[in-house]
Structure formats: structure tokens, C-alpha cells
PDB file of C-alpha atoms in Angstrom:
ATOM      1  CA  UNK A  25      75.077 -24.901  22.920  1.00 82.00           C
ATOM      2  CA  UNK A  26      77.307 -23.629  25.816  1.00 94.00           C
ATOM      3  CA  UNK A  27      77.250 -20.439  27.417  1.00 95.00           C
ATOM      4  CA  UNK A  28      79.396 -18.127  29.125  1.00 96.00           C
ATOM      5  CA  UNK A  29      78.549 -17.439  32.525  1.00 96.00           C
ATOM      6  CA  UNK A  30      80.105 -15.035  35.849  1.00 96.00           C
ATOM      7  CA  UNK A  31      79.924 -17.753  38.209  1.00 96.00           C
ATOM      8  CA  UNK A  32      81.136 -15.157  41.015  1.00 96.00           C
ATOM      9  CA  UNK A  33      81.846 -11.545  41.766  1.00 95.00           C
ATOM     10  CA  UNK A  34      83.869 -10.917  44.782  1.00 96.00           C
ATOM     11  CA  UNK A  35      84.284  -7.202  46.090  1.00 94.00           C
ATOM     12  CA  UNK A  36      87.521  -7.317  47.539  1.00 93.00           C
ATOM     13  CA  UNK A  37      87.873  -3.571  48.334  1.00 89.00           C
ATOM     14  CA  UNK A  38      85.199  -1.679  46.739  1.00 84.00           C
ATOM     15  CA  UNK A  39      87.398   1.947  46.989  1.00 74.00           C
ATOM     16  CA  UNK A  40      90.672   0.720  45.410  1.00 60.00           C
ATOM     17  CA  UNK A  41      92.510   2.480  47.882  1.00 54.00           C
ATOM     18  CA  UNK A  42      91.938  -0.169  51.131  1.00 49.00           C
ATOM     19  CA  UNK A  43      89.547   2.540  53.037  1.00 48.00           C
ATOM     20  CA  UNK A  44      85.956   1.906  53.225  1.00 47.00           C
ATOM     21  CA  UNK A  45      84.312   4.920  51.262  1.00 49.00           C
ATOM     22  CA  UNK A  46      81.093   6.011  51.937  1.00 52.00           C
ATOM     23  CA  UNK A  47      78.514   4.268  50.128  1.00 60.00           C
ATOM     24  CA  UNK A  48      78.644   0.658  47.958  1.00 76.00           C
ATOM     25  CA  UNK A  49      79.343   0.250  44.200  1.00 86.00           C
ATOM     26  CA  UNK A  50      77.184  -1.615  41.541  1.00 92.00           C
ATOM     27  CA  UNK A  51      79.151  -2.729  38.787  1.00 94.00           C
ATOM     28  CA  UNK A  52      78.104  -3.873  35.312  1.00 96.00           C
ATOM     29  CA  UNK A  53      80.174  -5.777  32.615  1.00 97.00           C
ATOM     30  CA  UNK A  54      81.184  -4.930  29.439  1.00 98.00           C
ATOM     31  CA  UNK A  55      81.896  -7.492  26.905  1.00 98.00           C
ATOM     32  CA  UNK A  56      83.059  -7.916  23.666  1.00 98.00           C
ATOM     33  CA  UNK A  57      83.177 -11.665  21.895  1.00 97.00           C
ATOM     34  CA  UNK A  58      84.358 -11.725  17.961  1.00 97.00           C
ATOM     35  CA  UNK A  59      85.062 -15.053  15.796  1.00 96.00           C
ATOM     36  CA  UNK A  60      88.276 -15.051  14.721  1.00 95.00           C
ATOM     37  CA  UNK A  61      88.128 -16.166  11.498  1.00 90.00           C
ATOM     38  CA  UNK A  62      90.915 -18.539   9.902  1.00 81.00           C
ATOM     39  CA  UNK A  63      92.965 -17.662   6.752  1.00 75.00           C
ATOM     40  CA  UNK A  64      92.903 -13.728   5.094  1.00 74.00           C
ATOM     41  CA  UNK A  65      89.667 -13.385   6.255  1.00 74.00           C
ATOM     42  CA  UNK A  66      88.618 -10.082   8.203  1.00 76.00           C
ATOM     43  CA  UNK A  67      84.640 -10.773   7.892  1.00 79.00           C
ATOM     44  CA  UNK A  68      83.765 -12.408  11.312  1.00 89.00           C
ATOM     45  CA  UNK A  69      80.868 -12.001  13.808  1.00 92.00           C
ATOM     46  CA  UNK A  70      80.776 -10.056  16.960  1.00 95.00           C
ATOM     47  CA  UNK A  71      79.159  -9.563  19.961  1.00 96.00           C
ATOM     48  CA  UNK A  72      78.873  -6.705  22.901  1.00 97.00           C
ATOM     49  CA  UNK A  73      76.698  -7.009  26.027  1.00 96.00           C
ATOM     50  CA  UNK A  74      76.303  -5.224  28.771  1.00 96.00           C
ATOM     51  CA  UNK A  75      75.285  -6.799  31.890  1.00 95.00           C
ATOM     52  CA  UNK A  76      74.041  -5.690  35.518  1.00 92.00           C
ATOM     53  CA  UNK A  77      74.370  -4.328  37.552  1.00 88.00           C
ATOM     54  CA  UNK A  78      70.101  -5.479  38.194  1.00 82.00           C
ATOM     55  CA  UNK A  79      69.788  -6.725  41.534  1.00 81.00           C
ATOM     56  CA  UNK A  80      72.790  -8.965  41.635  1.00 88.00           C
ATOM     57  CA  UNK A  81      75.876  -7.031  41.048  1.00 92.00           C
ATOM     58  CA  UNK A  82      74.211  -4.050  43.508  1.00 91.00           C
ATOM     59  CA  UNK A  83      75.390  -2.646  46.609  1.00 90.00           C
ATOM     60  CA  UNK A  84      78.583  -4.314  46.513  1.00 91.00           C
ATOM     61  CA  UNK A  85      81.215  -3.527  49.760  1.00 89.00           C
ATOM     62  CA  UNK A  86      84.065  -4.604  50.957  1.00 90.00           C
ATOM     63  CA  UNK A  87      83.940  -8.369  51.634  1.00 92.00           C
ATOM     64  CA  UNK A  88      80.659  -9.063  49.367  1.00 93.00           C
ATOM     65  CA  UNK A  89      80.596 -11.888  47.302  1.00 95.00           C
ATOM     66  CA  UNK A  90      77.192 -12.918  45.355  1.00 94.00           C
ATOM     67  CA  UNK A  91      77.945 -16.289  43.741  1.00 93.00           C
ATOM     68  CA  UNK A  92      75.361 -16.452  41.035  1.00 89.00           C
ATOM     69  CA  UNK A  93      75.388 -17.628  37.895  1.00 94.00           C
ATOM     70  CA  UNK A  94      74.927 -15.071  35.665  1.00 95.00           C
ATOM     71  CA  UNK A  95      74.577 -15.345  31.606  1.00 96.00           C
ATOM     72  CA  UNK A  96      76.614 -12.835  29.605  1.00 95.00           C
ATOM     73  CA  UNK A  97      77.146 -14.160  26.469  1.00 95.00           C
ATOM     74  CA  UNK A  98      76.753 -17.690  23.860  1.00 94.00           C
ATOM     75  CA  UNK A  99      79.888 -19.977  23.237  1.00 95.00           C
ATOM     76  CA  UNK A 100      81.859 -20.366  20.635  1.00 93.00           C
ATOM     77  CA  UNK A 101      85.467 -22.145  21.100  1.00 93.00           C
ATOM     78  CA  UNK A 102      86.953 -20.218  17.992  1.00 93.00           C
ATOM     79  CA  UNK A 103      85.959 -16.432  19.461  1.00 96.00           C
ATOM     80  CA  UNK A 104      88.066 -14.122  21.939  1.00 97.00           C
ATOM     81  CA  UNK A 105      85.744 -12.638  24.832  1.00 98.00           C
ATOM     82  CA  UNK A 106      86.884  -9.363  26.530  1.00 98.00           C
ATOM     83  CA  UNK A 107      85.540  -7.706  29.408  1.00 98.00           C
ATOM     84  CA  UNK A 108      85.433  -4.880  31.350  1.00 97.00           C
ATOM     85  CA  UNK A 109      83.711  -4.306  34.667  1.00 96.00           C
ATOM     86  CA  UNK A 110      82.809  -0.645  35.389  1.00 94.00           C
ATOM     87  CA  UNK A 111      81.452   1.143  38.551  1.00 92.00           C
ATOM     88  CA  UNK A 112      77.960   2.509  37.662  1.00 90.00           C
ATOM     89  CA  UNK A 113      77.695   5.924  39.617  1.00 84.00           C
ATOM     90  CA  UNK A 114      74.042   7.482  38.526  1.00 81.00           C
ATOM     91  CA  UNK A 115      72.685   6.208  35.779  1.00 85.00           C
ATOM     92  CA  UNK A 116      74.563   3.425  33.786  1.00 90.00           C
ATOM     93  CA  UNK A 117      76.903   5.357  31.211  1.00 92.00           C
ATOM     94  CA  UNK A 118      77.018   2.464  28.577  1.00 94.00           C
ATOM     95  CA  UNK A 119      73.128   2.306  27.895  1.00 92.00           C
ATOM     96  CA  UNK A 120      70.823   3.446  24.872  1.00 91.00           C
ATOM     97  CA  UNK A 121      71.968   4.721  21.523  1.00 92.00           C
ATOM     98  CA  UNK A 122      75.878   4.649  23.593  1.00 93.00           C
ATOM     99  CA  UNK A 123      75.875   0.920  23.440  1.00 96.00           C
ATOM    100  CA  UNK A 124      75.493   1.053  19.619  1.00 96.00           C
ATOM    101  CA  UNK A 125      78.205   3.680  19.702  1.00 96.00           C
ATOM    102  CA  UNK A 126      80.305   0.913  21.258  1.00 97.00           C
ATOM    103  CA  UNK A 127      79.409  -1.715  18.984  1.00 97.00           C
ATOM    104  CA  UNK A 128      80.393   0.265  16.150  1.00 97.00           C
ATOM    105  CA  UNK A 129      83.641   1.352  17.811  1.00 97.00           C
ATOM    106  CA  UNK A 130      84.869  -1.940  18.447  1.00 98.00           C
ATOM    107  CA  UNK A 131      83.856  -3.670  14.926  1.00 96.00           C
ATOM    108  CA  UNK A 132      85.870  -1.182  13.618  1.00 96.00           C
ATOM    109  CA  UNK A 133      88.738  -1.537  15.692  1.00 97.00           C
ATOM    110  CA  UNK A 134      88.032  -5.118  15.156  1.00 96.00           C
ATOM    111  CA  UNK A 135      87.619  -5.412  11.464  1.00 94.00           C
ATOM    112  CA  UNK A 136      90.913  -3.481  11.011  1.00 95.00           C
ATOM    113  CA  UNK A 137      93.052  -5.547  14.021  1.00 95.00           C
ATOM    114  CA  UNK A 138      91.837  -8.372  11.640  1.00 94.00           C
ATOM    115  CA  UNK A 139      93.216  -7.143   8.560  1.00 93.00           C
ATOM    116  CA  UNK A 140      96.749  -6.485  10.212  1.00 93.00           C
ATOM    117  CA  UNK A 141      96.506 -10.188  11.029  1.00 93.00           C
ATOM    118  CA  UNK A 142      95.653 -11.512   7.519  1.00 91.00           C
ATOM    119  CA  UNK A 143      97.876 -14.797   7.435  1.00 88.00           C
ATOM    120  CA  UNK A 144      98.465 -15.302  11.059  1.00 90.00           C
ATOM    121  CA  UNK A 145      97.264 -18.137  12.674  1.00 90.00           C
ATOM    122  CA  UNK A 146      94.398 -18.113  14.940  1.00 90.00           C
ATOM    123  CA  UNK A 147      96.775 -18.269  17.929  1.00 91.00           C
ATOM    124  CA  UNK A 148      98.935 -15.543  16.411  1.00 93.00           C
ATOM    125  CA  UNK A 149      95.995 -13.379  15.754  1.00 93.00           C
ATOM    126  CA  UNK A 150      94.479 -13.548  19.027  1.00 95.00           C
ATOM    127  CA  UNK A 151      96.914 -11.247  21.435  1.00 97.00           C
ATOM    128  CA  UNK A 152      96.574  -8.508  19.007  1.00 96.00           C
ATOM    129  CA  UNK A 153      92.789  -8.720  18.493  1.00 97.00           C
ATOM    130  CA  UNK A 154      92.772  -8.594  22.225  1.00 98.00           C
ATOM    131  CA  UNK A 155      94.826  -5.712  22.447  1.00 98.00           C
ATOM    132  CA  UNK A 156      93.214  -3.447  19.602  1.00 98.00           C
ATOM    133  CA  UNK A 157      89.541  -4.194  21.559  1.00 98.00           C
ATOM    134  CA  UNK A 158      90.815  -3.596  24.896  1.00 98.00           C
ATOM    135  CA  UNK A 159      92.182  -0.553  23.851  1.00 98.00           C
ATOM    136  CA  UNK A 160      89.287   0.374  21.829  1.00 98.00           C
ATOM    137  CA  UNK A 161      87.148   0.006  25.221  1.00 97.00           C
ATOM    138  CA  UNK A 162      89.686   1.883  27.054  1.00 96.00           C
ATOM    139  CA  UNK A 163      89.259   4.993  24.106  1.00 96.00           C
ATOM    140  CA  UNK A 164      85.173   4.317  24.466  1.00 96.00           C
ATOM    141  CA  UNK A 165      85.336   4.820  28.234  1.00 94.00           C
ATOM    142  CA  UNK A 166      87.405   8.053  27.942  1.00 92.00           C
ATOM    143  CA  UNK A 167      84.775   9.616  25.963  1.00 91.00           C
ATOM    144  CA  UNK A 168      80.961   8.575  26.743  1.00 91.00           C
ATOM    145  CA  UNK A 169      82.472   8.442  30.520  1.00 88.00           C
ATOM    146  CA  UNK A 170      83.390  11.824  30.621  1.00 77.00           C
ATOM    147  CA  UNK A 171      80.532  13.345  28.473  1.00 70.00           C
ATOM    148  CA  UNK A 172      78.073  15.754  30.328  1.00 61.00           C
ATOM    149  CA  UNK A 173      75.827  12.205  31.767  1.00 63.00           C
ATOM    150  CA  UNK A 174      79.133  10.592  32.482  1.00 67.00           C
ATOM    151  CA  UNK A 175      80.806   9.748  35.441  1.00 83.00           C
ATOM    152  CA  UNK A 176      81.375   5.725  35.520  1.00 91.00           C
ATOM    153  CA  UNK A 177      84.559   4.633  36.275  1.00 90.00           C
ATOM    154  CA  UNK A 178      86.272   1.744  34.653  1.00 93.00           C
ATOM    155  CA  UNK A 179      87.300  -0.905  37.210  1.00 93.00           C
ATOM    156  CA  UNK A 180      90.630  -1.505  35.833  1.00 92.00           C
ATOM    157  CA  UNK A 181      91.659  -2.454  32.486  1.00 95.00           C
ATOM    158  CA  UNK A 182      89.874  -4.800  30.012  1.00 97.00           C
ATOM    159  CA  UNK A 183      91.182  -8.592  29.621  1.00 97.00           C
ATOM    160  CA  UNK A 184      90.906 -11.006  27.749  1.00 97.00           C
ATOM    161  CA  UNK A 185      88.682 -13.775  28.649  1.00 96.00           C
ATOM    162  CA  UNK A 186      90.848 -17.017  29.011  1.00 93.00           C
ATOM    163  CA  UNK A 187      89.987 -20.289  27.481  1.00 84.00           C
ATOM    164  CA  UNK A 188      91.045 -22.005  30.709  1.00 85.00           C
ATOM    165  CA  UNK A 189      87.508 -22.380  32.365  1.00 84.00           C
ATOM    166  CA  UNK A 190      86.869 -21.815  34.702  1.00 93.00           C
ATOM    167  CA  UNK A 191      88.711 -18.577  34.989  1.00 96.00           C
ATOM    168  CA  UNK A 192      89.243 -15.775  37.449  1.00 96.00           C
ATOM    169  CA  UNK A 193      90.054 -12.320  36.388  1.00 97.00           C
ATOM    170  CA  UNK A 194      91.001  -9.529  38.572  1.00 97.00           C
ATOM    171  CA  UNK A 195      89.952  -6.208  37.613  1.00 96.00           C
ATOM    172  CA  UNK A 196      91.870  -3.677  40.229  1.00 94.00           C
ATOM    173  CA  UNK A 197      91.801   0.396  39.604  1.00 87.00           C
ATOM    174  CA  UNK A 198      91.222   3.488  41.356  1.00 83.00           C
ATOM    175  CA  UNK A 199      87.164   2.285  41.012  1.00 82.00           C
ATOM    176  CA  UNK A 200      87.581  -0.808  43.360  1.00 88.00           C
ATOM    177  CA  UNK A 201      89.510  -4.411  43.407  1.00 94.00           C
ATOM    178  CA  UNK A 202      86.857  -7.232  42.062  1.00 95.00           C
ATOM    179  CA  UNK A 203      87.544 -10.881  41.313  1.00 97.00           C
ATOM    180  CA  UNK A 204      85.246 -12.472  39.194  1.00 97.00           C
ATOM    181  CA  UNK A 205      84.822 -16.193  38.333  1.00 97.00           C
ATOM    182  CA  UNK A 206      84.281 -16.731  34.581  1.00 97.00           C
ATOM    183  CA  UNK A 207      83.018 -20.353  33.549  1.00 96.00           C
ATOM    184  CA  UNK A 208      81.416 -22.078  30.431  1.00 95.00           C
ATOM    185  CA  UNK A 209      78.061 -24.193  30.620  1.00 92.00           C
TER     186      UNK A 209
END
């Protein structure tokens, strides 16, 4: 069985605006991985993780790169992955009875992107189940990032993980500008 791993996380400007801020970031990853399921189906199983920051996504300034192979999720050529890296400011704002909060957001906003797609092939399906979770996430963040504990930013916007491994995504925002190298083991 194969796994997904970040190969690398490169801190390219860890203030988004290209001046050093005082102080570092650790980050942490968000991720989301359902099955898409062929036919009408809308039953299908999901995933969501959150990972780091724990020693190797810490203290991350401009320049830093920690090339580590980290695990973040199983497998499976038939699901879409979509992550999210977020700047973790006190404690980390997607922890506890929150990250249950998330998984029930996003099988929601999965089981129903699913249902739109009933009859779509598995190519078809894909861009819009990777739209309604990223959005989900993006609706998530607003609210348990804002509550009285929160104060996490996102790191730009959630993407979709692509099959081309490996794969380097580019999450950019007012949080930072990361690159991180996706691959499959």
C-alpha cells in the first residue's frame, strides 16, 4: 500500500508581504482525501488529517526548507486529496472536538457535491468535488478561526492534490508564501 507523503516544505517568505516580521511561523496541514465513487453513487469514504506542525514544520523563516518525509495520509488512485496549510499562531485552531466539526463539514459538503455529480464520469466529477471541499475548508476556516481561541491564518487557498507525483503546490496569502513537495510511496 502507498502513501502520501510532504517530501518538502520550503518557506519562501514567511510574512506574505516580502518583509521579515518578527518572529517564525509553524504551519500545519489540513487535508481532505474522499473516493470518488463511479456511477450514481454518492456513498464513498473520506478522510481528514491534520498534520504538524510537531517539530518539523516549526520555526519556519524566510529561506527555511526542512526536506523530510512526512506521512499525511494512505493511497488510493481513485480519491481526490485537498490541502490546506495554515499558520498556527497559539494554540493549533483545528484540534479536539473542531477537527470532528471539520469532518462533518466536509462529508457533507462532500456527500452533496457527489449527488450533483450523479452520472458524471470520474474525471468530470472531480473539479467540482474539489471545488465544493475547498470551499467548504475555506467556510470552516472563517468560523473556528475567528471564534474566541481563534486566530490561525489560512496560508492561501486550498488545492487540489495533483495526481502528477511528485507534485509541488504553492500556497501564497497574507499568512506567508510556502512551496511544498507532495509525493506518493
Amino acid at each position: 500500500m502507498a502513501n502520501v507523503y510532504v517530501d518538502e516544505m520550503k518557506c519562501v517568505d514567511e510574512s506574505g508581504s516580502g518583509i521579515d516580521e518578527w518572529g517564525s511561523d509553524d504551519v500545519y496541514l489540513l487535508l481532505f482525501r474522499g473516493r470518488i465513487p463511479t456511477g450514481a453513487a454518492v456513498q464513498s469514504s473520506t478522510e481528514f488529517t491534520v498534520t504538524g506542525p510537531g517539530g518539523f514544520w516549526d520555526v519556519m523563516d524566510d529561506g527555511d526548507r526542512r526536506s523530510r518525509d512526512v506521512l499525511v495520509a494512505t493511497f488510493d488512485p481513485a480519491s481526490l486529496y485537498v490541502v490546506q496549510l495554515i499558520e498556527k499562531d497559539d494554540g493549533r485552531d483545528v484540534a479536539g472536538d473542531v477537527t470532528g466539526a471539520y469532518r462533518t463539514g466536509l462529508n457533507l459538503a462532500w456527500t452533496a457535491a457527489l449527488a450533483r455529480t450523479i452520472g458524471q464520469s470520474a474525471s468530470q466529477r472531480r473539479p467540482v468535488l474539489a471545488q465544493a471541499i475547498s470551499d467548504s475548508l475555506r467556510a470552516l476556516n472563517e468560523v473556528f478561526m475567528e471564534l474566541p481561541k481563534g486566530n490561525d491564518d489560512e496560508i492561501g487557498r486550498p488545492q487540489a492534490l495533483p495526481t502528477k507525483q511528485p507534485a509541488v503546490l504553492e500556497f501564497k496569502g497574507a499568512s506567508g508564501l510556502y512551496r511544498t513537495t507532495f509525493k506518493v510511496v
